Short mmCIF file of C-alpha atoms and ligand atoms in Angstrom, two decimals:
data_model
loop_
_atom_site.label_atom_id
_atom_site.label_comp_id
_atom_site.label_asym_id
_atom_site.label_seq_id
_atom_site.Cartn_x
_atom_site.Cartn_y
_atom_site.Cartn_z
CA MET A 14 -16.66 -31.01 19.11
CA SER A 15 -16.41 -28.24 21.75
CA LYS A 16 -18.94 -28.76 24.67
CA THR A 17 -21.57 -26.07 24.80
CA THR A 18 -23.00 -24.64 28.24
CA VAL A 19 -26.32 -22.99 28.43
CA TYR A 20 -26.85 -20.60 31.37
CA ALA A 21 -30.40 -20.14 32.41
CA ALA A 22 -30.95 -16.51 34.25
CA ARG A 23 -34.10 -14.92 35.64
CA LYS A 24 -33.26 -12.18 33.15
CA ILE A 25 -30.41 -11.61 30.92
CA ILE A 26 -29.81 -7.72 30.29
CA THR A 27 -27.93 -7.90 26.88
CA LEU A 28 -27.19 -4.12 26.31
CA ASN A 29 -27.86 -5.13 22.66
CA PRO A 30 -30.56 -2.91 21.51
CA MET A 31 -31.57 -5.24 18.81
CA GLN A 32 -32.41 -7.93 21.52
CA PRO A 33 -32.54 -6.10 24.92
CA THR A 34 -33.49 -8.99 27.12
CA ALA A 35 -33.22 -12.96 27.01
CA SER A 36 -33.65 -15.73 29.40
CA HIS A 37 -30.78 -18.04 28.15
CA VAL A 38 -27.17 -17.70 26.78
CA ALA A 39 -25.26 -20.46 25.23
CA VAL A 40 -21.37 -20.41 25.64
CA ARG A 41 -18.94 -22.39 23.66
CA ASP A 42 -14.97 -22.05 23.66
CA GLY A 43 -15.22 -19.03 26.11
CA ARG A 44 -17.43 -17.21 23.61
CA ILE A 45 -21.25 -16.31 23.39
CA LEU A 46 -22.69 -18.90 20.81
CA SER A 47 -26.25 -17.92 21.18
CA VAL A 48 -28.63 -15.65 23.18
CA GLY A 49 -32.58 -15.99 23.67
CA ASN A 50 -34.89 -18.35 24.96
CA LEU A 51 -34.08 -22.20 25.64
CA GLU A 52 -36.01 -23.15 22.20
CA GLN A 53 -33.66 -20.74 20.31
CA VAL A 54 -30.41 -21.70 21.82
CA LYS A 55 -31.23 -25.42 21.58
CA ALA A 56 -31.19 -25.14 17.89
CA TRP A 57 -27.26 -25.11 18.03
CA GLY A 58 -27.19 -28.71 19.14
CA SER A 59 -26.33 -30.67 22.14
CA PHE A 60 -25.55 -28.75 25.34
CA GLU A 61 -25.32 -28.89 28.95
CA LEU A 62 -28.03 -26.74 30.96
CA ASP A 63 -26.43 -24.81 33.94
CA ASN A 64 -29.06 -23.39 36.42
CA ARG A 65 -27.01 -22.06 38.94
CA PHE A 66 -27.99 -18.46 37.93
CA ALA A 67 -31.67 -19.34 37.41
CA ASP A 68 -32.68 -16.63 40.14
CA HIS A 69 -29.94 -14.06 39.04
CA VAL A 70 -29.68 -11.30 36.48
CA LEU A 71 -27.07 -11.44 34.12
CA MET A 72 -25.47 -8.26 32.57
CA PRO A 73 -22.30 -8.10 30.38
CA GLY A 74 -19.11 -8.12 32.44
CA LEU A 75 -18.63 -4.58 33.83
CA ILE A 76 -15.78 -2.54 32.59
CA GLU A 77 -13.76 0.01 34.44
CA GLY A 78 -11.90 2.43 31.84
CA HIS A 79 -10.15 4.29 34.52
CA CYS A 80 -8.62 2.55 37.46
CA HIS A 81 -5.20 1.37 38.75
CA LEU A 82 -4.14 -2.00 39.96
CA LYS A 83 -2.90 -0.33 42.91
CA GLU A 84 -6.56 -0.72 44.25
CA GLY A 85 -5.46 -4.15 45.08
CA GLY A 86 -2.10 -3.39 46.47
CA MET A 87 -2.35 -0.51 48.82
CA TRP A 88 -3.68 -2.16 51.70
CA SER A 89 -0.05 -2.99 53.08
CA MET A 90 -0.18 0.63 53.79
CA PRO A 91 -2.35 2.31 56.43
CA TYR A 92 -5.52 4.12 55.23
CA LEU A 93 -6.22 7.44 56.45
CA GLY A 94 -9.43 8.35 54.41
CA TRP A 95 -12.56 10.20 55.46
CA PHE A 96 -14.88 7.32 54.20
CA ASP A 97 -15.04 3.85 55.45
CA ARG A 98 -13.38 1.50 52.87
CA ARG A 99 -13.43 -2.44 52.19
CA ASP A 100 -10.09 -3.92 51.49
CA PRO A 101 -9.92 -7.02 49.05
CA ASN A 102 -10.44 -9.34 52.10
CA GLY A 103 -13.56 -7.63 52.91
CA LYS A 104 -12.20 -5.96 55.97
CA VAL A 105 -13.59 -2.48 56.49
CA TRP A 106 -11.04 0.54 57.53
CA PRO A 107 -13.03 2.98 59.45
CA GLY A 108 -12.82 6.67 58.19
CA LEU A 109 -11.22 9.22 60.20
CA ARG A 110 -13.46 12.29 60.78
CA SER A 111 -11.09 15.10 62.12
CA MET A 112 -7.38 16.07 61.77
CA GLN A 113 -7.27 14.85 65.37
CA GLU A 114 -8.27 11.40 64.44
CA VAL A 115 -5.89 11.55 61.89
CA ILE A 116 -2.92 12.57 64.12
CA GLU A 117 -3.96 9.89 66.68
CA ARG A 118 -4.12 7.09 64.06
CA LEU A 119 -0.55 8.32 63.10
CA HIS A 120 0.77 8.20 66.37
CA ALA A 121 -0.59 4.46 66.98
CA ILE A 122 0.82 3.51 63.78
CA ASP A 123 4.32 4.83 64.78
CA ARG A 124 4.10 3.03 68.23
CA GLU A 125 3.26 -0.23 66.35
CA MET A 126 6.05 0.10 64.10
CA GLN A 127 8.52 0.59 67.19
CA LEU A 128 7.12 -2.27 69.02
CA SER A 129 7.49 -4.48 65.95
CA GLY A 130 11.25 -3.27 65.82
CA CYS A 131 10.91 -1.09 63.08
CA GLY A 132 13.55 1.51 63.47
CA SER A 133 12.73 5.29 63.53
CA ASP A 134 14.46 5.56 60.19
CA ILE A 135 12.13 3.54 58.49
CA PRO A 136 9.63 5.69 56.81
CA LEU A 137 5.92 5.37 57.56
CA VAL A 138 3.89 5.84 54.29
CA ALA A 139 0.04 6.20 54.63
CA TRP A 140 -2.65 6.88 51.94
CA GLY A 141 -6.03 8.03 51.43
CA PHE A 142 -5.97 11.47 53.23
CA ASP A 143 -7.79 14.66 52.03
CA PRO A 144 -7.94 17.73 54.43
CA ILE A 145 -10.74 19.24 52.28
CA TYR A 146 -13.12 17.35 54.46
CA PHE A 147 -11.79 19.33 57.57
CA ASP A 148 -13.11 22.65 56.33
CA ASN A 149 -9.85 22.59 54.02
CA GLU A 150 -7.53 23.30 57.10
CA ARG A 151 -4.26 22.26 55.37
CA MET A 152 -2.23 19.79 57.16
CA THR A 153 1.39 20.81 58.01
CA VAL A 154 4.50 19.64 59.40
CA GLN A 155 3.41 20.73 63.02
CA HIS A 156 0.26 18.14 62.76
CA ILE A 157 2.47 15.41 61.84
CA ASP A 158 5.41 16.25 63.97
CA ARG A 159 3.15 16.08 67.17
CA ALA A 160 2.44 12.44 66.02
CA CYS A 161 5.74 11.20 64.79
CA PRO A 162 8.54 13.53 65.72
CA ASP A 163 11.44 11.34 64.69
CA ARG A 164 10.25 8.92 61.97
CA PRO A 165 10.07 10.36 58.32
CA VAL A 166 6.29 10.26 57.47
CA VAL A 167 4.63 10.47 53.98
CA ILE A 168 0.93 10.95 53.74
CA ALA A 169 -0.43 10.52 50.04
CA HIS A 170 -3.70 12.28 49.41
CA ALA A 171 -6.64 10.53 48.26
CA ASN A 172 -6.42 12.37 44.78
CA GLY A 173 -2.63 10.88 44.31
CA HIS A 174 -1.48 14.28 43.22
CA LEU A 175 -0.42 15.74 46.62
CA MET A 176 1.24 14.44 49.57
CA ASN A 177 2.05 15.90 53.15
CA VAL A 178 5.19 14.96 54.86
CA ASN A 179 6.77 15.83 58.17
CA THR A 180 10.16 17.71 59.28
CA ALA A 181 12.21 14.43 59.35
CA MET A 182 10.99 13.57 55.82
CA LEU A 183 11.78 17.12 54.72
CA ARG A 184 15.08 16.96 56.04
CA LEU A 185 15.71 13.42 54.42
CA ALA A 186 14.42 14.88 51.07
CA GLY A 187 16.67 17.96 51.34
CA ILE A 188 13.68 20.39 50.99
CA THR A 189 14.28 23.58 52.68
CA ARG A 190 13.29 27.37 52.45
CA ALA A 191 15.81 27.57 49.61
CA THR A 192 14.07 24.81 47.40
CA GLU A 193 12.51 26.54 44.37
CA ILE A 194 10.03 23.91 42.97
CA GLU A 195 6.54 24.72 41.91
CA GLY A 196 4.21 22.83 44.29
CA VAL A 197 6.31 23.08 47.29
CA ILE A 198 4.03 25.11 49.55
CA LYS A 199 5.65 27.41 52.14
CA PHE A 200 4.51 29.31 55.16
CA GLU A 201 4.53 33.08 55.17
CA ASN A 202 8.07 32.81 56.81
CA GLY A 203 9.25 31.09 53.83
CA GLU A 204 9.73 27.69 55.53
CA PRO A 205 8.02 24.62 53.62
CA THR A 206 4.66 23.52 55.26
CA GLY A 207 5.25 20.02 54.11
CA GLU A 208 2.59 20.01 51.50
CA LEU A 209 3.93 18.92 48.15
CA GLN A 210 1.68 19.41 45.07
CA GLU A 211 2.21 17.25 41.87
CA PRO A 212 5.09 15.28 40.65
CA ALA A 213 7.93 17.72 40.54
CA ALA A 214 7.37 18.80 44.16
CA MET A 215 6.82 15.01 45.31
CA PHE A 216 10.06 14.00 43.52
CA PRO A 217 12.66 14.66 46.17
CA VAL A 218 10.59 12.61 48.60
CA VAL A 219 9.87 9.71 46.39
CA ARG A 220 13.59 9.46 45.29
CA ARG A 221 14.47 9.01 48.97
CA ILE A 222 12.08 6.55 49.93
CA GLY A 223 12.50 4.61 46.57
CA ASN A 224 10.35 1.89 45.51
CA ALA A 225 8.26 1.84 48.75
CA GLY A 226 4.70 2.74 49.60
CA LEU A 227 2.61 4.13 46.96
CA LEU A 228 5.60 3.60 44.38
CA ALA A 229 6.27 -0.06 45.16
CA PRO A 230 5.48 -2.09 41.94
CA MET A 231 2.78 -4.46 41.79
CA ASP A 232 3.44 -7.92 43.18
CA ASP A 233 1.62 -11.18 42.84
CA ALA A 234 -0.38 -10.67 46.03
CA GLY A 235 -1.55 -7.07 44.71
CA MET A 236 -2.56 -8.47 41.55
CA ALA A 237 -4.53 -11.11 43.12
CA GLY A 238 -6.08 -8.51 45.72
CA PHE A 239 -7.22 -6.45 42.57
CA ALA A 240 -8.68 -9.46 40.89
CA ALA A 241 -10.79 -10.12 44.07
CA ILE A 242 -11.99 -6.57 44.23
CA ALA A 243 -12.89 -6.90 40.67
CA ARG A 244 -14.85 -10.01 41.12
CA ASN A 245 -16.71 -8.52 44.09
CA GLN A 246 -17.83 -5.67 41.80
CA GLY A 247 -18.67 -7.49 38.93
CA VAL A 248 -15.86 -6.31 36.67
CA THR A 249 -14.33 -8.48 34.17
CA THR A 250 -12.29 -5.87 32.25
CA ALA A 251 -10.24 -3.08 33.91
CA THR A 252 -7.49 -0.72 32.99
CA ASP A 253 -4.27 0.18 34.87
CA LEU A 254 -4.23 3.68 33.69
CA VAL A 255 -0.53 4.60 34.53
CA ASN A 256 2.12 1.94 34.25
CA ARG A 257 5.68 2.30 33.38
CA LEU A 258 5.80 -1.15 31.51
CA SER A 259 9.15 -1.95 32.58
CA GLU A 260 10.28 -5.49 32.14
CA SER A 261 9.47 -6.37 35.51
CA ASP A 262 6.17 -4.54 35.42
CA CYS A 263 5.27 -6.66 32.29
CA ASP A 264 6.40 -9.92 34.04
CA THR A 265 4.14 -9.33 36.84
CA LEU A 266 1.09 -8.59 34.45
CA GLU A 267 1.99 -11.43 32.24
CA ARG A 268 2.47 -13.89 35.02
CA ALA A 269 -0.99 -13.03 36.58
CA CYS A 270 -2.86 -12.88 33.26
CA ALA A 271 -1.47 -16.26 32.10
CA SER A 272 -3.45 -18.05 34.69
CA GLU A 273 -7.01 -19.31 33.84
CA ASP A 274 -7.92 -18.45 37.58
CA PHE A 275 -7.11 -14.79 37.15
CA SER A 276 -10.63 -13.43 36.63
CA VAL A 277 -10.13 -10.00 35.00
CA ARG A 278 -8.75 -8.72 31.57
CA LEU A 279 -6.40 -5.97 32.02
CA LEU A 280 -5.32 -2.88 29.77
CA PRO A 281 -2.13 -1.36 31.17
CA ALA A 282 -1.57 2.26 29.82
CA PHE A 283 2.03 3.33 29.15
CA GLN A 284 3.00 6.29 31.35
CA ALA A 285 3.76 8.90 28.69
CA PHE A 286 4.43 12.05 31.08
CA HIS A 287 7.17 13.37 33.26
CA GLY A 288 10.11 11.79 31.50
CA THR A 289 9.56 7.91 31.48
CA HIS A 290 10.85 7.84 27.97
CA GLY A 291 10.97 10.19 24.99
CA ALA A 292 7.87 10.00 23.04
CA GLN A 293 9.61 8.26 19.99
CA GLU A 294 11.25 5.72 22.30
CA GLY A 295 7.99 5.21 24.33
CA SER A 296 5.89 4.67 21.40
CA ALA A 297 8.25 2.12 19.90
CA HIS A 298 8.21 0.35 23.41
CA VAL A 299 4.33 0.10 23.40
CA ARG A 300 4.25 -1.10 19.84
CA ASN A 301 6.93 -3.89 20.67
CA LEU A 302 4.88 -4.94 23.65
CA MET A 303 1.67 -5.27 21.62
CA ALA A 304 3.08 -8.37 20.07
CA ARG A 305 2.91 -10.05 23.40
CA ASN A 306 -0.88 -9.29 23.81
CA THR A 307 -3.18 -12.02 24.67
CA ASP A 308 -6.86 -12.09 25.10
CA ARG A 309 -6.57 -11.32 28.75
CA LEU A 310 -3.82 -8.81 28.72
CA ARG A 311 -3.82 -5.96 26.03
CA TYR A 312 -1.02 -3.42 25.68
CA GLY A 313 -1.49 -0.47 23.33
CA LEU A 314 -2.95 2.37 25.43
CA VAL A 315 -1.02 5.42 26.31
CA LYS A 316 -1.70 7.76 29.14
CA MET A 317 -0.90 11.49 29.18
CA MET A 318 -1.43 14.04 31.81
CA LEU A 319 -2.17 17.80 31.45
CA ASP A 320 -3.03 19.00 35.07
CA GLY A 321 -3.63 18.25 38.48
CA SER A 322 -6.56 17.73 40.91
CA ILE A 323 -9.70 20.11 41.56
CA GLN A 324 -9.92 19.20 45.21
CA GLY A 325 -6.20 19.48 45.68
CA PHE A 326 -6.38 22.98 43.71
CA SER A 327 -3.72 21.90 41.31
CA ALA A 328 -6.18 21.57 38.17
CA ARG A 329 -6.02 24.46 35.49
CA LEU A 330 -9.37 26.21 35.47
CA ARG A 331 -10.57 28.75 33.18
CA TRP A 332 -12.14 32.07 34.24
CA PRO A 333 -13.47 32.65 36.85
CA GLY A 334 -10.94 30.23 38.45
CA TYR A 335 -11.32 28.65 42.04
CA PHE A 336 -14.44 29.55 44.16
CA ASN A 337 -12.24 30.15 47.23
CA GLY A 338 -9.87 32.39 45.61
CA ALA A 339 -7.04 29.68 45.37
CA SER A 340 -4.55 30.46 42.57
CA ASN A 341 -4.74 28.66 39.36
CA GLY A 342 -3.15 25.01 39.24
CA ILE A 343 -0.12 23.36 37.70
CA TRP A 344 0.71 22.15 34.19
CA VAL A 345 1.86 18.46 34.88
CA THR A 346 2.98 18.59 31.20
CA GLU A 347 3.45 21.89 29.43
CA PRO A 348 0.90 22.47 26.65
CA SER A 349 3.45 22.55 23.80
CA GLN A 350 5.20 19.57 25.08
CA PHE A 351 1.80 17.80 25.43
CA GLU A 352 0.97 18.38 21.57
CA ARG A 353 4.34 17.21 20.49
CA ASP A 354 4.14 14.08 22.41
CA PHE A 355 0.64 13.43 21.55
CA GLU A 356 1.56 13.76 17.68
CA VAL A 357 4.37 10.94 18.09
CA TYR A 358 1.97 8.55 19.96
CA HIS A 359 -0.76 9.17 17.44
CA ASN A 360 1.33 8.72 14.47
CA ALA A 361 2.35 5.42 15.96
CA GLY A 362 -1.24 4.29 15.86
CA LEU A 363 -1.89 4.14 19.49
CA THR A 364 -5.01 5.19 21.46
CA ILE A 365 -4.15 7.97 23.99
CA HIS A 366 -6.06 8.62 27.20
CA THR A 367 -5.31 12.33 28.45
CA HIS A 368 -5.83 13.39 31.97
CA THR A 369 -7.82 16.76 32.16
CA ASN A 370 -9.47 17.65 35.47
CA GLY A 371 -9.79 21.56 34.97
CA ASP A 372 -11.77 23.08 31.88
CA GLU A 373 -8.51 25.09 30.81
CA ALA A 374 -6.69 21.61 30.61
CA SER A 375 -9.72 20.01 28.52
CA GLU A 376 -9.69 22.97 26.19
CA VAL A 377 -5.92 22.87 25.66
CA ALA A 378 -5.94 19.20 25.10
CA ILE A 379 -8.88 19.68 22.60
CA ASP A 380 -7.12 22.56 20.87
CA ALA A 381 -4.05 20.36 20.50
CA ILE A 382 -5.85 17.25 19.45
CA GLU A 383 -7.68 19.01 16.74
CA ARG A 384 -4.32 20.49 15.32
CA VAL A 385 -2.78 17.01 15.45
CA LEU A 386 -5.75 15.32 13.64
CA ALA A 387 -5.75 18.24 11.08
CA ARG A 388 -2.11 17.31 10.14
CA HIS A 389 -2.54 13.52 10.39
CA PRO A 390 -6.14 12.38 10.11
CA ARG A 391 -6.81 8.90 11.36
CA PRO A 392 -10.24 7.20 11.40
CA ASN A 393 -11.61 5.43 14.58
CA HIS A 394 -8.58 6.68 16.95
CA ARG A 395 -10.63 6.29 20.11
CA HIS A 396 -8.58 9.11 21.88
CA THR A 397 -10.28 9.95 25.09
CA LEU A 398 -10.16 12.59 27.61
CA GLN A 399 -10.18 11.04 31.30
CA HIS A 400 -11.97 12.79 34.06
CA GLY A 401 -13.06 16.03 31.93
CA GLN A 402 -14.80 17.19 34.99
CA LEU A 403 -15.68 20.83 34.06
CA ILE A 404 -16.29 20.13 30.15
CA ASP A 405 -19.09 22.38 29.28
CA ALA A 406 -21.59 21.75 26.43
CA ALA A 407 -19.37 23.88 23.97
CA LEU A 408 -16.39 21.70 24.51
CA PHE A 409 -18.39 18.53 24.30
CA ARG A 410 -19.64 19.63 20.68
CA ARG A 411 -15.87 20.13 19.67
CA MET A 412 -15.14 16.76 20.98
CA ALA A 413 -17.87 15.12 19.05
CA GLY A 414 -16.39 17.03 15.97
CA ALA A 415 -13.00 15.53 16.66
CA GLY A 416 -14.18 12.17 17.24
CA LEU A 417 -13.13 12.29 20.98
CA SER A 418 -14.76 10.20 23.68
CA VAL A 419 -15.03 11.00 27.36
CA ASN A 420 -14.60 9.08 30.54
CA LEU A 421 -16.30 11.36 33.27
CA PHE A 422 -15.64 10.92 36.88
CA ALA A 423 -19.07 10.48 38.07
CA ASN A 424 -17.65 9.10 41.68
CA HIS A 425 -16.63 12.82 42.42
CA LEU A 426 -20.36 13.96 42.45
CA TRP A 427 -20.54 11.94 45.71
CA TYR A 428 -17.11 11.82 47.21
CA TRP A 429 -16.35 15.44 46.75
CA GLY A 430 -19.73 17.00 45.30
CA ASP A 431 -20.43 19.20 48.73
CA GLN A 432 -16.64 20.49 48.65
CA HIS A 433 -16.95 21.27 45.06
CA ALA A 434 -20.15 23.42 45.67
CA GLU A 435 -18.77 25.14 48.77
CA LEU A 436 -15.01 25.49 48.06
CA THR A 437 -13.47 24.54 44.57
CA VAL A 438 -15.79 25.71 41.79
CA GLY A 439 -18.87 26.97 43.51
CA PRO A 440 -22.60 26.02 43.13
CA ASP A 441 -23.10 26.95 39.31
CA ARG A 442 -20.16 24.84 37.97
CA ALA A 443 -20.55 22.19 40.46
CA ALA A 444 -24.01 21.45 39.06
CA ARG A 445 -22.54 20.62 35.59
CA MET A 446 -19.52 18.63 36.71
CA ASN A 447 -19.11 15.38 35.15
CA ALA A 448 -21.83 16.44 32.74
CA CYS A 449 -23.11 13.09 31.76
CA ALA A 450 -26.28 14.30 29.95
CA SER A 451 -24.51 17.13 28.12
CA ALA A 452 -21.93 14.65 26.81
CA LEU A 453 -24.77 12.36 25.52
CA ARG A 454 -26.64 15.15 24.08
CA ALA A 455 -23.44 16.38 22.13
CA GLY A 456 -23.03 12.73 20.85
CA VAL A 457 -19.82 12.11 22.61
CA PRO A 458 -19.20 8.52 23.26
CA MET A 459 -19.12 8.17 27.11
CA ALA A 460 -17.85 6.04 30.03
CA ILE A 461 -17.87 6.54 33.73
CA HIS A 462 -15.16 5.71 36.30
CA SER A 463 -13.93 5.44 39.84
CA ASP A 464 -10.19 6.13 39.18
CA ALA A 465 -9.57 3.45 42.08
CA PRO A 466 -7.84 3.60 44.36
CA VAL A 467 -8.66 7.38 44.44
CA THR A 468 -12.39 6.14 45.02
CA PRO A 469 -13.39 2.57 45.44
CA LEU A 470 -13.70 0.29 42.46
CA GLY A 471 -17.45 -0.43 41.67
CA PRO A 472 -19.20 0.38 38.66
CA LEU A 473 -22.87 0.01 39.95
CA PHE A 474 -21.82 2.67 42.53
CA THR A 475 -20.37 4.76 39.65
CA ALA A 476 -23.62 4.40 37.73
CA TRP A 477 -25.47 5.21 40.90
CA CYS A 478 -23.56 8.69 41.03
CA ALA A 479 -24.41 9.41 37.34
CA VAL A 480 -28.09 8.53 37.78
CA ASN A 481 -28.71 10.23 41.04
CA ARG A 482 -26.00 13.01 41.55
CA VAL A 483 -26.59 13.19 45.21
CA THR A 484 -23.98 14.44 47.92
CA PRO A 485 -23.45 13.16 51.41
CA SER A 486 -25.30 16.28 52.63
CA GLY A 487 -28.31 15.49 50.52
CA ARG A 488 -27.77 18.07 47.77
CA VAL A 489 -28.65 17.19 44.16
CA LEU A 490 -25.82 18.54 42.03
CA GLY A 491 -27.50 19.56 38.68
CA GLU A 492 -30.60 17.64 38.28
CA SER A 493 -30.53 18.08 34.36
CA GLU A 494 -27.16 16.30 34.12
CA ARG A 495 -28.65 13.11 35.53
CA ILE A 496 -28.77 10.22 33.09
CA SER A 497 -31.25 7.13 33.09
CA VAL A 498 -30.35 3.87 34.59
CA GLU A 499 -30.19 2.44 30.73
CA GLN A 500 -27.72 5.14 29.87
CA ALA A 501 -25.65 4.47 33.13
CA LEU A 502 -25.52 0.74 32.41
CA HIS A 503 -24.31 1.46 28.88
CA ALA A 504 -21.48 3.61 30.21
CA ILE A 505 -20.12 0.92 32.52
CA THR A 506 -20.40 -1.68 29.69
CA LEU A 507 -20.21 -0.71 26.10
CA GLY A 508 -19.45 2.88 26.61
CA ALA A 509 -16.11 1.82 28.44
CA ALA A 510 -15.40 -0.77 25.84
CA TRP A 511 -15.72 1.72 23.08
CA THR A 512 -12.92 3.86 24.72
CA LEU A 513 -10.76 0.92 24.86
CA GLY A 514 -11.26 -0.21 21.53
CA LEU A 515 -12.98 -3.45 22.75
CA ASP A 516 -16.62 -2.95 21.77
CA GLN A 517 -16.39 -5.64 19.14
CA GLU A 518 -15.38 -8.36 21.50
CA THR A 519 -17.07 -7.39 25.07
CA GLY A 520 -19.49 -4.94 26.62
CA SER A 521 -22.70 -6.60 25.46
CA ILE A 522 -24.17 -10.10 25.76
CA ASP A 523 -24.31 -10.91 21.84
CA CYS A 524 -23.39 -13.70 19.45
CA GLY A 525 -19.69 -13.96 18.96
CA LYS A 526 -18.43 -11.85 21.86
CA ARG A 527 -16.53 -12.97 24.73
CA ALA A 528 -18.74 -14.81 27.43
CA ASP A 529 -17.94 -12.19 30.13
CA PHE A 530 -20.79 -11.48 32.51
CA CYS A 531 -21.64 -9.74 35.71
CA VAL A 532 -24.03 -11.84 37.80
CA LEU A 533 -26.43 -9.78 39.96
CA GLU A 534 -28.92 -10.66 42.84
CA ASP A 535 -31.48 -8.23 41.39
CA ASP A 536 -32.50 -6.35 38.33
CA PRO A 537 -30.81 -2.85 38.04
CA LEU A 538 -33.63 -1.70 35.62
CA SER A 539 -36.53 -2.51 38.02
CA VAL A 540 -35.06 -1.46 41.51
CA ASP A 541 -35.76 2.15 42.71
CA PRO A 542 -32.61 3.99 41.00
CA ILE A 543 -31.47 5.31 44.43
CA LYS A 544 -30.86 1.59 45.39
CA LEU A 545 -28.91 0.82 42.30
CA LYS A 546 -25.59 0.82 44.32
CA ASP A 547 -27.19 -1.67 46.88
CA ILE A 548 -27.65 -4.49 44.34
CA LYS A 549 -25.67 -7.38 45.64
CA VAL A 550 -23.01 -8.93 43.11
CA TRP A 551 -23.05 -12.54 43.04
CA GLY A 552 -19.73 -12.47 41.01
CA THR A 553 -18.71 -12.74 37.52
CA VAL A 554 -18.16 -15.20 34.63
CA LEU A 555 -15.06 -14.66 32.36
CA SER A 556 -14.79 -16.55 29.08
CA GLY A 557 -17.61 -18.71 30.44
CA LYS A 558 -16.00 -19.57 33.69
CA PRO A 559 -18.02 -18.45 36.91
CA PHE A 560 -16.04 -16.66 39.58
CA ALA A 561 -17.88 -16.18 42.85
CA ALA A 562 -17.21 -13.06 44.94
CA ASN A 563 -15.84 -13.39 48.35
CA GLN A 564 -18.50 -11.23 50.21
ZN1 LIG B 7 -6.18 7.82 37.49
#
């Protein structure tokens, strides 16, 4: 007979409303056999009592419904963000607080590259930059040329939708005053500034640097780095929400997930936009891959994308548009193309996650999905809008009617909350950005996310954002959109599990489910809600096996 292990804990928060708390959980064959007190779990027969968590609080393993594995693989490139950031090894990269600091850092990296024998033709690729923190002074070729006159430089913005390059890189990519691509920003004199918005404009650069930097495929070290970050944050299930799923991408995923020591379940979503495949071919590809699903690796999600980024001014907004007067954003996928492709993936039985940042994009997605569902009804489809940052009450009510879920970008409230109030959408709409309370009032199943590496992976921090809605300057953005700690914990467990079609096997501590736990040093339901983000994570348990964090 299989062995049974009983974990004793200071408290077990089950997220199962029929039995909200417990003190013991029995695990057999990687699954939860019984939850309750010692007397109750004893009834299942002989067991081994494990007291290592006797002073800890257990929760269901946390679920990140929108992140990217690159969170673990970005650290081979220099980080140029405004906020301090911790890498998988625990090293903290200090934030850069002015354009001058960014330029100095670039200059230093260029020198290091020279000293280590890296010829000036080797591009410097960096990430995490966002000019919006410098009063939205846009970076241009002039800034970067000062730091690096010779070496081609590519600076990916934190939002992943924009980049800045220098003159050497523009030359290499063949981008000139004559280039007519939407998103290639130009000075008044017609010369390109070096800011490139969205995939079409970035493509000439990406083609030249090839599979380098941001576009380098995940490797084994990056996968291990991701698993380490997930453990440190209590995450047992995570998505990779844009993946080409080429044969080598799948090999890397399958090699990592085949190991008993890989501590996180993964759900990669197929990149079904800007021309990876036609929709017919793409949906057949994903369906074929699903035959290779294991308990740790699940194919079957599809990612589509409609617009860009709000803080990059490339999201599509309804009236009255951007607060600072910027022109409306970019359709990454034309609305008519979106509807055609969505229909094909939907008819193939797949679950589609659609990126919509601006409210015009969310409305276009809902319009299209309602028409597709009218033509081809499908129960329990779990289609989800990702980000949905400006969805209002009326759109949420339509989403509830169409059976759509939402995964809101709660981390934005902290990372860009002040900029949204002052620059992008103004105080009124900023107060209902990532409107968690409105989503729940409308009955829309809801998750919240980090979009790591756009912001750091950490569901407890994400929950803190949704509960407190505070910004770095001390503003509270929309008090009436705050949710309770209980609701936020639901969003980072069962809420996310629902959007991934996994709520039957994970997301709560309940008999029959996988024994995936997040192990905390304190009780999130009894600390002051403003301290929620400060609770230390001991680590995780996956399929009954403990994994300690490395911090
Ligand atoms: Zn994303």
